[in-house]
mmCIF file of C-alpha atoms in Angstrom:
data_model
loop_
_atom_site.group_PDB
_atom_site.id
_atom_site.type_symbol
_atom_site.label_atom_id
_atom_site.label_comp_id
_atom_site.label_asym_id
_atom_site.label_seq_id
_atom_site.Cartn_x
_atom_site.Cartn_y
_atom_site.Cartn_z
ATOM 1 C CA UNK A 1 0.000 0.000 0.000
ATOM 2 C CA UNK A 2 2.969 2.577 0.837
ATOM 3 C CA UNK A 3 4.027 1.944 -2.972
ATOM 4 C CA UNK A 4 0.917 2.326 -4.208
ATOM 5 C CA UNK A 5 0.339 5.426 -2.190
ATOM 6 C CA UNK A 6 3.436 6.909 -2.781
ATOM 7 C CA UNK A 7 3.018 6.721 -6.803
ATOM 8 C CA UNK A 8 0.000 8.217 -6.881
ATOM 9 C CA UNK A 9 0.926 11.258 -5.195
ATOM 10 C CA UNK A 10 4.499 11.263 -7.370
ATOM 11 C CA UNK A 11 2.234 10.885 -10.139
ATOM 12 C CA UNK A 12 -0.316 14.018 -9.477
ATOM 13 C CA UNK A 13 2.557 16.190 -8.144
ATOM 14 C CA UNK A 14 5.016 16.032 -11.570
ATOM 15 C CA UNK A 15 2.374 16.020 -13.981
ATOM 16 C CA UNK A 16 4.377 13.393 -15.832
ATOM 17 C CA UNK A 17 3.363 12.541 -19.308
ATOM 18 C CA UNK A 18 2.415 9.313 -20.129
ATOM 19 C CA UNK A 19 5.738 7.845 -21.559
ATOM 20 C CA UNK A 20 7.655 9.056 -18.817
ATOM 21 C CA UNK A 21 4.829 7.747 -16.285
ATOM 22 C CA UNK A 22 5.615 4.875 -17.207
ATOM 23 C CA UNK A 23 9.973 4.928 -16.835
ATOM 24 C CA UNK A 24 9.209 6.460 -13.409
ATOM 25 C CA UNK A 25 6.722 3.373 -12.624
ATOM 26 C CA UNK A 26 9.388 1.311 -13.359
ATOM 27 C CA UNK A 27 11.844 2.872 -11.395
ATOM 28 C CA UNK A 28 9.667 2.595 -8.365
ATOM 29 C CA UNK A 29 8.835 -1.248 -8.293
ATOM 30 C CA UNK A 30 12.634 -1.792 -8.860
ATOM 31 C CA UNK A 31 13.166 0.271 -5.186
ATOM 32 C CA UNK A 32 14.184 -2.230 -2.974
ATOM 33 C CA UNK A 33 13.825 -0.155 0.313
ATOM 34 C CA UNK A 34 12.331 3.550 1.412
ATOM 35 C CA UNK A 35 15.540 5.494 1.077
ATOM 36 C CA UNK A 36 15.686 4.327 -2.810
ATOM 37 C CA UNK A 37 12.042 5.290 -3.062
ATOM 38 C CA UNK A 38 12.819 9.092 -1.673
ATOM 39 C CA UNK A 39 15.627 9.460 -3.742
ATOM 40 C CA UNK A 40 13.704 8.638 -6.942
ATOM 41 C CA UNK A 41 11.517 10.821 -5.955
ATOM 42 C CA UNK A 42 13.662 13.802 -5.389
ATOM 43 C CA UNK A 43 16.108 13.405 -7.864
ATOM 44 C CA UNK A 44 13.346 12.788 -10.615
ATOM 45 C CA UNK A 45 13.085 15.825 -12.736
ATOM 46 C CA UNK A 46 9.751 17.734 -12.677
ATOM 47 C CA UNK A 47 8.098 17.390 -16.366
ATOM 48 C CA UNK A 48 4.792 20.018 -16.831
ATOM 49 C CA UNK A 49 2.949 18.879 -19.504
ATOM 50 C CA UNK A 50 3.008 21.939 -22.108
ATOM 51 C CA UNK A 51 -0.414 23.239 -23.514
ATOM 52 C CA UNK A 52 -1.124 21.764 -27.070
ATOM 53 C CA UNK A 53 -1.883 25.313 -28.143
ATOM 54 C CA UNK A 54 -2.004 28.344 -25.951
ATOM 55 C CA UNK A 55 -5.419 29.593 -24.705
ATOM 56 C CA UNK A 56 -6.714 32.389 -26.815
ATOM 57 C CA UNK A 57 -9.752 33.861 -26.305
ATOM 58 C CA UNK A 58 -12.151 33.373 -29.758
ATOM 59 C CA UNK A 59 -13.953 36.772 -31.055
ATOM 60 C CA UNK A 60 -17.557 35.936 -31.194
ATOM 61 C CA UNK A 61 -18.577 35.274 -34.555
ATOM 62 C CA UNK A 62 -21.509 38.339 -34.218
ATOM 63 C CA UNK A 63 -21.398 41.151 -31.402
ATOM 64 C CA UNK A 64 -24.025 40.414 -28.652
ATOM 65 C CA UNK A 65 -27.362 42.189 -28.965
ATOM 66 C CA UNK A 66 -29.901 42.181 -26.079
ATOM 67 C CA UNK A 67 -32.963 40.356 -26.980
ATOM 68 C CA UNK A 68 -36.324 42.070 -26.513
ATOM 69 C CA UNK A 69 -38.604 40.967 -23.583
ATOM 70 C CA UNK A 70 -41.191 37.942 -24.781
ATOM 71 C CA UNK A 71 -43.417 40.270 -22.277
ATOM 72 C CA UNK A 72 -42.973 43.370 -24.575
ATOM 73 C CA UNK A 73 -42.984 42.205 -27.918
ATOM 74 C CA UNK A 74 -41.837 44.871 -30.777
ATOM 75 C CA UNK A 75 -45.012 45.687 -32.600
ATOM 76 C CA UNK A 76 -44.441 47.089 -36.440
ATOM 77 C CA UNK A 77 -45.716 49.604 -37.259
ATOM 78 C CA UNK A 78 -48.595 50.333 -39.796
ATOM 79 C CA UNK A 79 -46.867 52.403 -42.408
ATOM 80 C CA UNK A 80 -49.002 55.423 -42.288
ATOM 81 C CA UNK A 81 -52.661 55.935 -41.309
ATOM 82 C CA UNK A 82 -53.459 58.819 -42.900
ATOM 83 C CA UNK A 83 -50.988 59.014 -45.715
ATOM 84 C CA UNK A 84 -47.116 58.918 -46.577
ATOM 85 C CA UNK A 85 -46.919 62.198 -46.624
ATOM 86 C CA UNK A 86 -47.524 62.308 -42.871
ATOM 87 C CA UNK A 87 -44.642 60.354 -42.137
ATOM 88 C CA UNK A 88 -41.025 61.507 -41.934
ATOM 89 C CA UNK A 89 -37.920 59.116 -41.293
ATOM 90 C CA UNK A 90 -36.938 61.756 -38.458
ATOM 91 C CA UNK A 91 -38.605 62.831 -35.424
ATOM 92 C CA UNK A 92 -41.030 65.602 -36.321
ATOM 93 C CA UNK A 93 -41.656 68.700 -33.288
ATOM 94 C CA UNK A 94 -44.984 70.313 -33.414
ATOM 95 C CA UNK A 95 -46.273 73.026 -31.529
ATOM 96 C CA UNK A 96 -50.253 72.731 -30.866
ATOM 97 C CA UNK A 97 -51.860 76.017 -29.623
ATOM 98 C CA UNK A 98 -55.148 75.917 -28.142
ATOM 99 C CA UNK A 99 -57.285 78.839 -28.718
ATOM 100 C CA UNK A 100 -60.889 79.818 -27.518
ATOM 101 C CA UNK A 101 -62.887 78.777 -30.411
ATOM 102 C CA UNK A 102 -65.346 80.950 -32.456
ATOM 103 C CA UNK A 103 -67.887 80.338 -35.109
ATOM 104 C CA UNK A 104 -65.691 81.388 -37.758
ATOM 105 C CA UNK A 105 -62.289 79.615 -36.729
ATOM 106 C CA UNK A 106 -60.877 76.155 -35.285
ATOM 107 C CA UNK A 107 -59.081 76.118 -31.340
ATOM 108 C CA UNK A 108 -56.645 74.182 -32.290
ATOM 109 C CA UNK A 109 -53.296 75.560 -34.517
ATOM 110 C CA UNK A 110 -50.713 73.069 -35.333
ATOM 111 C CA UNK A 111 -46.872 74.543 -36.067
ATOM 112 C CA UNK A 112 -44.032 73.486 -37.272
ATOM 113 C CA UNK A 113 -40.573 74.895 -35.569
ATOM 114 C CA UNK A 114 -40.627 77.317 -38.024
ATOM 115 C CA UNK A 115 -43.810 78.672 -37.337
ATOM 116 C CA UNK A 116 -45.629 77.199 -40.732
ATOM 117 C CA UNK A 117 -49.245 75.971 -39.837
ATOM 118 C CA UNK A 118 -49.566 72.362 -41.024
ATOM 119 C CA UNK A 119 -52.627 71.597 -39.098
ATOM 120 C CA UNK A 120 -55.902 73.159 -38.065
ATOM 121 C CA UNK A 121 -58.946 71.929 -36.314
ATOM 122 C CA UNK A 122 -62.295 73.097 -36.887
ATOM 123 C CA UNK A 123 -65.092 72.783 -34.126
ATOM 124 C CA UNK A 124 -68.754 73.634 -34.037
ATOM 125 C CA UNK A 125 -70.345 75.391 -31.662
ATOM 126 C CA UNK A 126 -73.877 73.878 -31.954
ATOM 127 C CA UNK A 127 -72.514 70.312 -31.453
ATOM 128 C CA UNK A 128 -70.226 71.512 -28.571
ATOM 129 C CA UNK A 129 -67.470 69.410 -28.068
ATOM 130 C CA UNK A 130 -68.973 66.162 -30.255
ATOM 131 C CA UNK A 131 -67.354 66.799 -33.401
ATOM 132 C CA UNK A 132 -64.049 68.187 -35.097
ATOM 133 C CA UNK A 133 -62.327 68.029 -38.069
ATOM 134 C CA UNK A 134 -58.573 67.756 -38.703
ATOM 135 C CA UNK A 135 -57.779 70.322 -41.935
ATOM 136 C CA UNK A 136 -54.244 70.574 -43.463
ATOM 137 C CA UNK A 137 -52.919 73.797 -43.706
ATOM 138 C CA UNK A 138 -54.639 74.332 -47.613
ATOM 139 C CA UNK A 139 -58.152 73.918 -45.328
ATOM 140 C CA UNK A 140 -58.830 70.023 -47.047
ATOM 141 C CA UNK A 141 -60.401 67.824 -44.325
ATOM 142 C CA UNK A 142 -58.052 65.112 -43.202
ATOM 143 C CA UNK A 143 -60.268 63.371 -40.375
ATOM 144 C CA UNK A 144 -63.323 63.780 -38.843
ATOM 145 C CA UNK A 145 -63.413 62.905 -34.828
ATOM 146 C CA UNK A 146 -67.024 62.324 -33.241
ATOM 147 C CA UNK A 147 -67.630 61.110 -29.945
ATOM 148 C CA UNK A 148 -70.128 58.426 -29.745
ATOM 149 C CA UNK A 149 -73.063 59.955 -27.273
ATOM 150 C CA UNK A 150 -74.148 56.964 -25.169
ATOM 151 C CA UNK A 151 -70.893 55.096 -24.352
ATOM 152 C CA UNK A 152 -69.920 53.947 -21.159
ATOM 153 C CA UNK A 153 -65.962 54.568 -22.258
ATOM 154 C CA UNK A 154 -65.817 57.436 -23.812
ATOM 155 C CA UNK A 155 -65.269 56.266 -27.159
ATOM 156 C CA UNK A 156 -64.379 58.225 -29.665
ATOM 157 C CA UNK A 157 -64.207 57.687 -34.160
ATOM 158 C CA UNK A 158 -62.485 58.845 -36.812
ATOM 159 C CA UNK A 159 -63.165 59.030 -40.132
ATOM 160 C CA UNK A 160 -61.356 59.753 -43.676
ATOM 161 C CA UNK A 161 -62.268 62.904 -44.782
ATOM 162 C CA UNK A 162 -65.634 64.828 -43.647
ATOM 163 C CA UNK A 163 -67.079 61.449 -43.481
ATOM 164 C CA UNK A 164 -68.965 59.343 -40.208
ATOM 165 C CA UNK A 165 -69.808 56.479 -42.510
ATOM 166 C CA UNK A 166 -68.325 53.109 -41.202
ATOM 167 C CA UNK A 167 -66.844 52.159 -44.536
ATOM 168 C CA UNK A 168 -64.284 55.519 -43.744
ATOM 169 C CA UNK A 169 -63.849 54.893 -40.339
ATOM 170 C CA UNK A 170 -59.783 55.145 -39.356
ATOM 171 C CA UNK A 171 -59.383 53.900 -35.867
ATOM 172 C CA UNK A 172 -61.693 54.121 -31.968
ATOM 173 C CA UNK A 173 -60.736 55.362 -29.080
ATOM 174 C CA UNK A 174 -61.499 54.686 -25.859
ATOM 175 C CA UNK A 175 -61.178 54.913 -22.038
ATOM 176 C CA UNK A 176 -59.124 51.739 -21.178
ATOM 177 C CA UNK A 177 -61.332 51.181 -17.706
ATOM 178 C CA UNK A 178 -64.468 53.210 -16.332
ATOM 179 C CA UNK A 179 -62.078 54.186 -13.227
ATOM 180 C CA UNK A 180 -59.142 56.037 -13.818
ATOM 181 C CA UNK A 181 -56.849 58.387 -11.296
ATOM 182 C CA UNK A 182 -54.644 59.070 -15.052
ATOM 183 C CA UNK A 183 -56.033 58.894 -18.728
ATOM 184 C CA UNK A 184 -55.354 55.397 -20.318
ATOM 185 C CA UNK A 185 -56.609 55.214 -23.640
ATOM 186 C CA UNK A 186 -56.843 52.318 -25.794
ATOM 187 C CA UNK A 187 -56.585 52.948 -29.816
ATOM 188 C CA UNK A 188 -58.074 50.846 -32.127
ATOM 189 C CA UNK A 189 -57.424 50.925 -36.410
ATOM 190 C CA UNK A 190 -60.321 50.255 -38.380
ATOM 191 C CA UNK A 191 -59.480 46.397 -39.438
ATOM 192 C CA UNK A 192 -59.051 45.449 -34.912
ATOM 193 C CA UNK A 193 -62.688 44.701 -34.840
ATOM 194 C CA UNK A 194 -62.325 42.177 -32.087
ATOM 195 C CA UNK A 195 -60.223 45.054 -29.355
ATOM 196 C CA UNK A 196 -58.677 42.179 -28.124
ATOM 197 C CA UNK A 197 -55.331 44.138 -28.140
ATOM 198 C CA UNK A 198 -55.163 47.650 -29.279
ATOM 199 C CA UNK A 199 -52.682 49.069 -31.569
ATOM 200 C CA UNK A 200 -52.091 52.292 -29.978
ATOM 201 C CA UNK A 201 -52.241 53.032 -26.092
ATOM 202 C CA UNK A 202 -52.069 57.012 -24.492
ATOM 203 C CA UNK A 203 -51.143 57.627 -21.138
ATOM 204 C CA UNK A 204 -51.668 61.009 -20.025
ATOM 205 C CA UNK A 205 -51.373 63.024 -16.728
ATOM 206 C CA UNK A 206 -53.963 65.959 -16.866
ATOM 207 C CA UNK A 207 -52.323 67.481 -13.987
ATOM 208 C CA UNK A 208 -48.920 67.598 -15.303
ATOM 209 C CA UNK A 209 -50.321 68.472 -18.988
ATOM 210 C CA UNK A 210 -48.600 65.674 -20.622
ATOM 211 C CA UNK A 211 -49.393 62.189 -22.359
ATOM 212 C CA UNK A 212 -47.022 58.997 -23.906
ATOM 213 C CA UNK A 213 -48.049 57.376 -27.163
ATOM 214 C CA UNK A 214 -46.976 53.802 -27.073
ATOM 215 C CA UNK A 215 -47.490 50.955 -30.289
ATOM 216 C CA UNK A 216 -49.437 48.371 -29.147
ATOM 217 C CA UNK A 217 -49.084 46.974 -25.549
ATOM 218 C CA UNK A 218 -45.591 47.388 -25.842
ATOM 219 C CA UNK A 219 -43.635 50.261 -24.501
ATOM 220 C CA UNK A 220 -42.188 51.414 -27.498
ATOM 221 C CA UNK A 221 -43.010 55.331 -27.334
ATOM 222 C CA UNK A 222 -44.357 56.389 -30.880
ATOM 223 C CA UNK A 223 -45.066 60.192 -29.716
ATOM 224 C CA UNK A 224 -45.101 62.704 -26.457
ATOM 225 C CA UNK A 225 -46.324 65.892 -25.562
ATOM 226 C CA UNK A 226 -46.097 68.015 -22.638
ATOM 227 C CA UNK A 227 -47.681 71.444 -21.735
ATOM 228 C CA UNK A 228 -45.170 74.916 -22.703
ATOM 229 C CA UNK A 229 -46.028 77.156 -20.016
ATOM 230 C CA UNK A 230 -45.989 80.547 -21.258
ATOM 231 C CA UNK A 231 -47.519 84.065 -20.232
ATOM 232 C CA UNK A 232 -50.421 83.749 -22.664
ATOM 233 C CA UNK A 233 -51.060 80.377 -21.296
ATOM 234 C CA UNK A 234 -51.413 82.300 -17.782
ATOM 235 C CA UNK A 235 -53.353 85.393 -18.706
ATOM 236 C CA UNK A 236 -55.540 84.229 -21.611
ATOM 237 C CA UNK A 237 -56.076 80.618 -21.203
ATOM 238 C CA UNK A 238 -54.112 79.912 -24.675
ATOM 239 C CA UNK A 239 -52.268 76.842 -24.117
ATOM 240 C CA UNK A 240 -49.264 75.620 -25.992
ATOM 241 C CA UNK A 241 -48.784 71.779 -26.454
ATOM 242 C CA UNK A 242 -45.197 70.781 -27.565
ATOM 243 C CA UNK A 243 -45.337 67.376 -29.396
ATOM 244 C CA UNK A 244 -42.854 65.015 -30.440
ATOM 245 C CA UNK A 245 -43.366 62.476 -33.377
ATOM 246 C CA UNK A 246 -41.177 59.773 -33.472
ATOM 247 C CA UNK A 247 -39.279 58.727 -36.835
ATOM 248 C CA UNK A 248 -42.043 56.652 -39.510
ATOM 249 C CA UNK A 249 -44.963 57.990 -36.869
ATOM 250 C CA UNK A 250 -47.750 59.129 -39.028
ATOM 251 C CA UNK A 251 -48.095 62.906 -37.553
ATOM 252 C CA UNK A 252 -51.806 63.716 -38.495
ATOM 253 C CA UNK A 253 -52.301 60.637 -36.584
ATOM 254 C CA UNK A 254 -51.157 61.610 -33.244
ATOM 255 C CA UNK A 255 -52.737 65.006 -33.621
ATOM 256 C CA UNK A 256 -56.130 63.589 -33.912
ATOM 257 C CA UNK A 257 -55.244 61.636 -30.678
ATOM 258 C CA UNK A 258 -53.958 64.799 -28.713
ATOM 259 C CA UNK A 259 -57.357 66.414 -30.083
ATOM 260 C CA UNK A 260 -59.406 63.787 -28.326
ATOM 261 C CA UNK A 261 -57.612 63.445 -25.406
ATOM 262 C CA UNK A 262 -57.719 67.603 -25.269
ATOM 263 C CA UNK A 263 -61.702 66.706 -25.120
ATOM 264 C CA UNK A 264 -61.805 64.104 -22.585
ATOM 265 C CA UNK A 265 -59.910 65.744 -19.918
ATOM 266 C CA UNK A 266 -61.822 69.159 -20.938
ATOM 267 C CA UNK A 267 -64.539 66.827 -20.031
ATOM 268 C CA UNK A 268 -63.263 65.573 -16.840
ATOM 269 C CA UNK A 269 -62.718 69.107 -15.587
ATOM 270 C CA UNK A 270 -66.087 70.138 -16.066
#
């Protein structure tokens, strides 16, 4: 057993390789006492095995990417609602101004940075707040936004055009729940008939004058807008909305959506 025990650990501790194992082995059963044993042992060179080939560290074959959440899946996009002339492949900044409105004229103004109206947004005083229209800056109807009178959600349509008739109807909106403490609104494009899922979702805080625009379920932001407080704001109850449309985001779009949710928390406040 002392042999036995005594190769094994001369074995592990000089890392012989397996030729030379063997020449030591030898050496070791031809011992005839201890003393010849713990010479061999000492006087037996030490022998690392080398590395076959050095350790290098392999580049990965593709860099690593993070991998989306299966919890928040990426939604695509539709290509534009409205039109592809409503969609840039840069974020777009509006400026919304809302005005006291008068028989004649909209209270909405939508601006560009540079000041150029690009939308307007006529109302009617005789339907009160039921009804506006979305006009481009040449005054040609772009959508038509009516509020559906006995709804327990506040749901909202629009339409292509100056139309209400269902074959022109763009997308619903609607409260996402009866009971809310913030605006969650749930968007729905014409072909969602089922509202299983919607395609659009706005979160908005009334009391901090801002709202998120989101694709889907997801949270992939599409748009924002928060309140510009400014002295007319103050004095003459002219509010200034600055919006941001992200890249590919159909911009009449998410004007119509401001519009409405405008409405509803007008609504809430009174």
């Amino acid at each position: 057993y002392k042999f036995i025990f005594i190769l094994c650990l001369t074995l592990i501790k000089h890392n012989l390789l397996i030729t030379n194992r063997l020449k030591y082995i030898d050496l070791i059963f031809q011992s005839s006492n201890t003393l010849d044993l713990i010479i061999i042992i000492m006087a037996y060179p030490y022998q690392p095995q080398p590395m076959a080939y050095p350790y290098e560290p392999q580049p990965m074959a593709y860099p690593y990417q993070p991998q989306p959440s299966p919890s928040d899946p990426m939604l695509p996009l539709p290509a534009s609602i409205y039109g592809p002339q409503y969609c840039a492949p840069y974020a777009i900044d509006l400026t919304i101004v809302r005005k006291v409105m008068t028989i004649s004229d909209g209270n909405f103004a939508v601006t560009d940075v540079n000041g150029n109206m690009v939308f307007n947004v006529k109302g009617s005083l005789v339907t009160l707040r039921d009804r506006r229209v979305l006009l481009d800056a040449a005054g040609n109807p772009i959508t038509t936004l009516r509020r559906k009178i006995v709804t327990m959600h506040d749901r909202w349509e629009a339409f292509r055009g100056e139309s209400t008739e269902a074959k022109d109807l763009i997308f619903t909106l609607k409260r996402s729940s009866l009971i809310q403490f913030k605006t969650k609104l749930h968007v729905f494009l014409a072909g969602n008939t089922k509202e299983d899922v919607c395609d659009f979702k706005v979160k908005g805080s009334w009391l901090e004058r801002s709202c998120m625009i989101y694709a889907g379920e997801s949270n992939n932001i599409v748009a924002q807008m928060h309140k510009k407080h400014t002295v007319e704001s103050v004095l003459i109850g002219k509010d200034q909305f600055m919006v941001t449309v992200y890249p590919n985001v159909d911009y009449a779009f998410i004007v119509a959506l401001i519009v409405i949710l405008d409405e509803i928390n007008l609504d809430d406040e009174d």
